[in-house]
PDB file of C-alpha atoms in Angstrom:
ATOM      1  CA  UNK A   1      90.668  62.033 108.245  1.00 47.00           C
ATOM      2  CA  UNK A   2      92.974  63.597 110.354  1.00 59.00           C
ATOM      3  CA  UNK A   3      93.689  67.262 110.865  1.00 66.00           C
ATOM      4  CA  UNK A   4      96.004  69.040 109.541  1.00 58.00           C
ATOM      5  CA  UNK A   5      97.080  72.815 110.224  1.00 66.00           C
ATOM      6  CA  UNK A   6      96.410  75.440 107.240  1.00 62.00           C
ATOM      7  CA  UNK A   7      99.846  76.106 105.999  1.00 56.00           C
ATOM      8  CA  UNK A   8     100.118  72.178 105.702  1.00 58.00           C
ATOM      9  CA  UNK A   9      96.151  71.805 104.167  1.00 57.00           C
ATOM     10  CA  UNK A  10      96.997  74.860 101.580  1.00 54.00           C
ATOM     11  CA  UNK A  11     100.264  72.539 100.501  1.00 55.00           C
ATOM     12  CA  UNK A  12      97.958  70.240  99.943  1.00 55.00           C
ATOM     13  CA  UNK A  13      95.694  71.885  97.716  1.00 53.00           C
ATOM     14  CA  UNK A  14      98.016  73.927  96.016  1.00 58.00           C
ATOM     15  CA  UNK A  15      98.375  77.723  95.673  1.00 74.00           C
ATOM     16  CA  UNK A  16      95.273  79.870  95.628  1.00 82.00           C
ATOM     17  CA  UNK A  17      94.389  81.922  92.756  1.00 85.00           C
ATOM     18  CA  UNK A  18      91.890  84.165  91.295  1.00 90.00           C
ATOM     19  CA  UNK A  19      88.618  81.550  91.693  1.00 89.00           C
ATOM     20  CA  UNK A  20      89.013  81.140  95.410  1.00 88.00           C
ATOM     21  CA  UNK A  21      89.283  85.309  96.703  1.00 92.00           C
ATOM     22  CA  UNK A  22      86.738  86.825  97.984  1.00 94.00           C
ATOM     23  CA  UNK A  23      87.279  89.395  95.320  1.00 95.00           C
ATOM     24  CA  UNK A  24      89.990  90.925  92.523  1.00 95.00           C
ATOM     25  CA  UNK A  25      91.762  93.826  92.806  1.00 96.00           C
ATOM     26  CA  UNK A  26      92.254  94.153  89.377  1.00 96.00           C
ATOM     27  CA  UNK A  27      95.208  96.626  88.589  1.00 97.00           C
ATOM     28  CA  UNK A  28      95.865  95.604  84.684  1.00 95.00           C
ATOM     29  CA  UNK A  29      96.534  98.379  82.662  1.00 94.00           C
ATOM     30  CA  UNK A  30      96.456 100.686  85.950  1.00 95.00           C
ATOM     31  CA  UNK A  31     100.079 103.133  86.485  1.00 95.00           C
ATOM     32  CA  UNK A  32     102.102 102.959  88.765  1.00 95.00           C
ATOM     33  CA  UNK A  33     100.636 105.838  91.055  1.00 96.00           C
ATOM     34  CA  UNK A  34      96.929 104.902  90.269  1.00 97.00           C
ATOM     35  CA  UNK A  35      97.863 101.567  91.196  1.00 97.00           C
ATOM     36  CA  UNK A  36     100.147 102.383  94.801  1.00 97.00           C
ATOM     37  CA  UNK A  37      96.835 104.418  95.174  1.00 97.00           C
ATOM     38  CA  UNK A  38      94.466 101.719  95.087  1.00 97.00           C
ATOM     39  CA  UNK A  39      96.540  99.569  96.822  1.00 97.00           C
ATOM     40  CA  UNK A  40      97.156 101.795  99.468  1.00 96.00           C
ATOM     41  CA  UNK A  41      93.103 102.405  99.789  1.00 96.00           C
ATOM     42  CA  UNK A  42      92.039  98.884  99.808  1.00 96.00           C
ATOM     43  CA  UNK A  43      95.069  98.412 102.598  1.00 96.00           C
ATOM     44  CA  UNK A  44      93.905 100.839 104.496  1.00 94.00           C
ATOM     45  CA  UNK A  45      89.721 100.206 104.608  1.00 93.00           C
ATOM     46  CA  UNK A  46      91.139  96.225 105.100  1.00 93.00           C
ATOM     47  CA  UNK A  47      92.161  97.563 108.888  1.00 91.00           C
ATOM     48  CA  UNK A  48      88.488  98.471 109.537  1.00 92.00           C
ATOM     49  CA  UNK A  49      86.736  95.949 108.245  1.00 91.00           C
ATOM     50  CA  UNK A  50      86.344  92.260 108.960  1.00 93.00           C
ATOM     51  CA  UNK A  51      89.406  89.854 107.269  1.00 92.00           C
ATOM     52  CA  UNK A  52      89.215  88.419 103.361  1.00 95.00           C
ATOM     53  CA  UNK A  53      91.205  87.094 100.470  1.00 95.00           C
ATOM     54  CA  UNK A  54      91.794  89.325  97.423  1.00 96.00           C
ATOM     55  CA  UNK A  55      93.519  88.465  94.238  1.00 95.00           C
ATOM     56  CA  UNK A  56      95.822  91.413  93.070  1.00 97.00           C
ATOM     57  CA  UNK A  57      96.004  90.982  89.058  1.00 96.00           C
ATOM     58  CA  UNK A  58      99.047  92.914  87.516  1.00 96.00           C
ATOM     59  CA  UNK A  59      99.762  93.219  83.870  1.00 94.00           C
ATOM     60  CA  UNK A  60     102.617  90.919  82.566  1.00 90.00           C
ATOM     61  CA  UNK A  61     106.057  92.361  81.138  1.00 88.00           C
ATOM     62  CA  UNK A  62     105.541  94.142  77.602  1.00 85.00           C
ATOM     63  CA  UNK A  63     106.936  92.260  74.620  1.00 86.00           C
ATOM     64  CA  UNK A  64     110.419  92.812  74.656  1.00 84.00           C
ATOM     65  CA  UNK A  65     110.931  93.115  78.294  1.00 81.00           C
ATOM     66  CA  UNK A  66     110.457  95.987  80.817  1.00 81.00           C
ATOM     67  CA  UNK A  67     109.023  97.178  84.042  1.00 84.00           C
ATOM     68  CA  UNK A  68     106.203  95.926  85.469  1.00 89.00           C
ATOM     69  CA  UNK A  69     104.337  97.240  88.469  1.00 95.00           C
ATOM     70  CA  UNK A  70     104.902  93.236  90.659  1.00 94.00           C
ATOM     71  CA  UNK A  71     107.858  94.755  92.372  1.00 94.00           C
ATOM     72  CA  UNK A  72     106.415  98.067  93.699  1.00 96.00           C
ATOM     73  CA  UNK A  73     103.515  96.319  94.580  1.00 97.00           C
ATOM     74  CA  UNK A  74     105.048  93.161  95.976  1.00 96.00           C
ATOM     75  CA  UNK A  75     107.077  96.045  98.134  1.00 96.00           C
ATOM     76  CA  UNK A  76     103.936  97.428  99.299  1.00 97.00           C
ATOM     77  CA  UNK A  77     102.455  94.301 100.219  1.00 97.00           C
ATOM     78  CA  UNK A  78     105.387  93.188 102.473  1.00 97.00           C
ATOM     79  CA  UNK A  79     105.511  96.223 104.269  1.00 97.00           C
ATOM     80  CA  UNK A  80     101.314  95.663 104.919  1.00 96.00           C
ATOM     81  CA  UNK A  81     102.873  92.045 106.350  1.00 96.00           C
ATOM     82  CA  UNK A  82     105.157  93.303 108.119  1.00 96.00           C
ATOM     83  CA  UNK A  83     102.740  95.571 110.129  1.00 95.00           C
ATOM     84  CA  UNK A  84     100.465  92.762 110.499  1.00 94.00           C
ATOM     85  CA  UNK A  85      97.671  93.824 108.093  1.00 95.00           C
ATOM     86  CA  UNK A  86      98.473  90.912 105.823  1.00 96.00           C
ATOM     87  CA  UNK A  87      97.604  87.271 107.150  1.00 95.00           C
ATOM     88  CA  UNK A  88      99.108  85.535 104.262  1.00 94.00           C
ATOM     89  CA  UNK A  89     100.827  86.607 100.923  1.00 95.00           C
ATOM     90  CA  UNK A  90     101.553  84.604  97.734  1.00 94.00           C
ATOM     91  CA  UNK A  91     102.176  85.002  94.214  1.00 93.00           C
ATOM     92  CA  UNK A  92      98.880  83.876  91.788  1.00 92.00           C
ATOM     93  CA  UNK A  93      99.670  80.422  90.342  1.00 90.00           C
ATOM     94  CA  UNK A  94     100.525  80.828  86.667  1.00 85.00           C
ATOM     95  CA  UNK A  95      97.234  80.153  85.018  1.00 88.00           C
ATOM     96  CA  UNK A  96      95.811  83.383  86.719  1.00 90.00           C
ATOM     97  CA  UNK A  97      98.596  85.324  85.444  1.00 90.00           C
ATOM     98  CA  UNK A  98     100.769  87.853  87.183  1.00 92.00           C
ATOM     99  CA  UNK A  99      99.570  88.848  90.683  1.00 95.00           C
ATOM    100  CA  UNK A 100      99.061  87.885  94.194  1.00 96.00           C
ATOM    101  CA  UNK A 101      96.732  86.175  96.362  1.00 95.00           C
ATOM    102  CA  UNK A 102      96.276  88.066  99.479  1.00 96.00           C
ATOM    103  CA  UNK A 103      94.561  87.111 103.171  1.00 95.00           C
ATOM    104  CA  UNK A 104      93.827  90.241 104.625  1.00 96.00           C
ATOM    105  CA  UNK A 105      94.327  89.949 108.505  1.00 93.00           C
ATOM    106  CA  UNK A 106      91.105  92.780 108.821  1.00 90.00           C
ATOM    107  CA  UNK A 107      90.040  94.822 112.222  1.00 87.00           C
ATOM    108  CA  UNK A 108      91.308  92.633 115.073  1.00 77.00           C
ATOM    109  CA  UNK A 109      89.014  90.881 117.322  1.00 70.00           C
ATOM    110  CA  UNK A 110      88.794  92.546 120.728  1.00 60.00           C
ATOM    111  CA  UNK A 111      87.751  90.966 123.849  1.00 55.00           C
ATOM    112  CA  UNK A 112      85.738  92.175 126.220  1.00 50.00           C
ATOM    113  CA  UNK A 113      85.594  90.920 129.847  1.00 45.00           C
TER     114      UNK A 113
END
């Protein structure tokens, strides 16, 4: 079998969802601060701690249309990418509902000589 790098095994196997984090962040029925909040916390305790996948449910749009909290929180999330606290960042296939699947990039490994 040969080997084949991550991005091209995970096209393989399709997108991750819900069954194969680590664990949920489950923000469904959460506002909008309460939810930047516990974003923001598990973001933050991610840097300290060793790396792991988390699936980030969201409620889907109210009947009729309207706001839902995927943009502010797909915001947030890019901006934890951007700074490198993110490994890898992907919307939940649509069986899981609305949410991402998130590879947190966790304390990084330092080397000692």
């Amino acid at each position: 079998m040969p080997h084949f790098e991550d991005y091209y095994a995970n096209k393989l196997r399709g997108s991750l969802g819900v069954t194969d984090a680590e664990s949920v962040l489950d923000l469904r029925g959460a506002n909008r601060p309460t939810a930047e909040a516990s974003l923001t916390d598990m973001l933050e305790r991610s840097r300290f701690a060793k790396g792991k996948t988390v699936a980030i449910r969201l409620d889907p749009p109210p009947e009729g249309g309207g706001e839902t909290l995927f943009q502010p929180i797909g915001r947030q999330l890019l901006d934890a990418k951007r700074r490198g606290w993110i490994e890898r960042l992907q919307t939940l296939p649509a069986g899981d509902g609305l949410g991402f699947y998130v590879a947190l990039a966790g304390k990084p490994d330092r080397e000692h000589d």
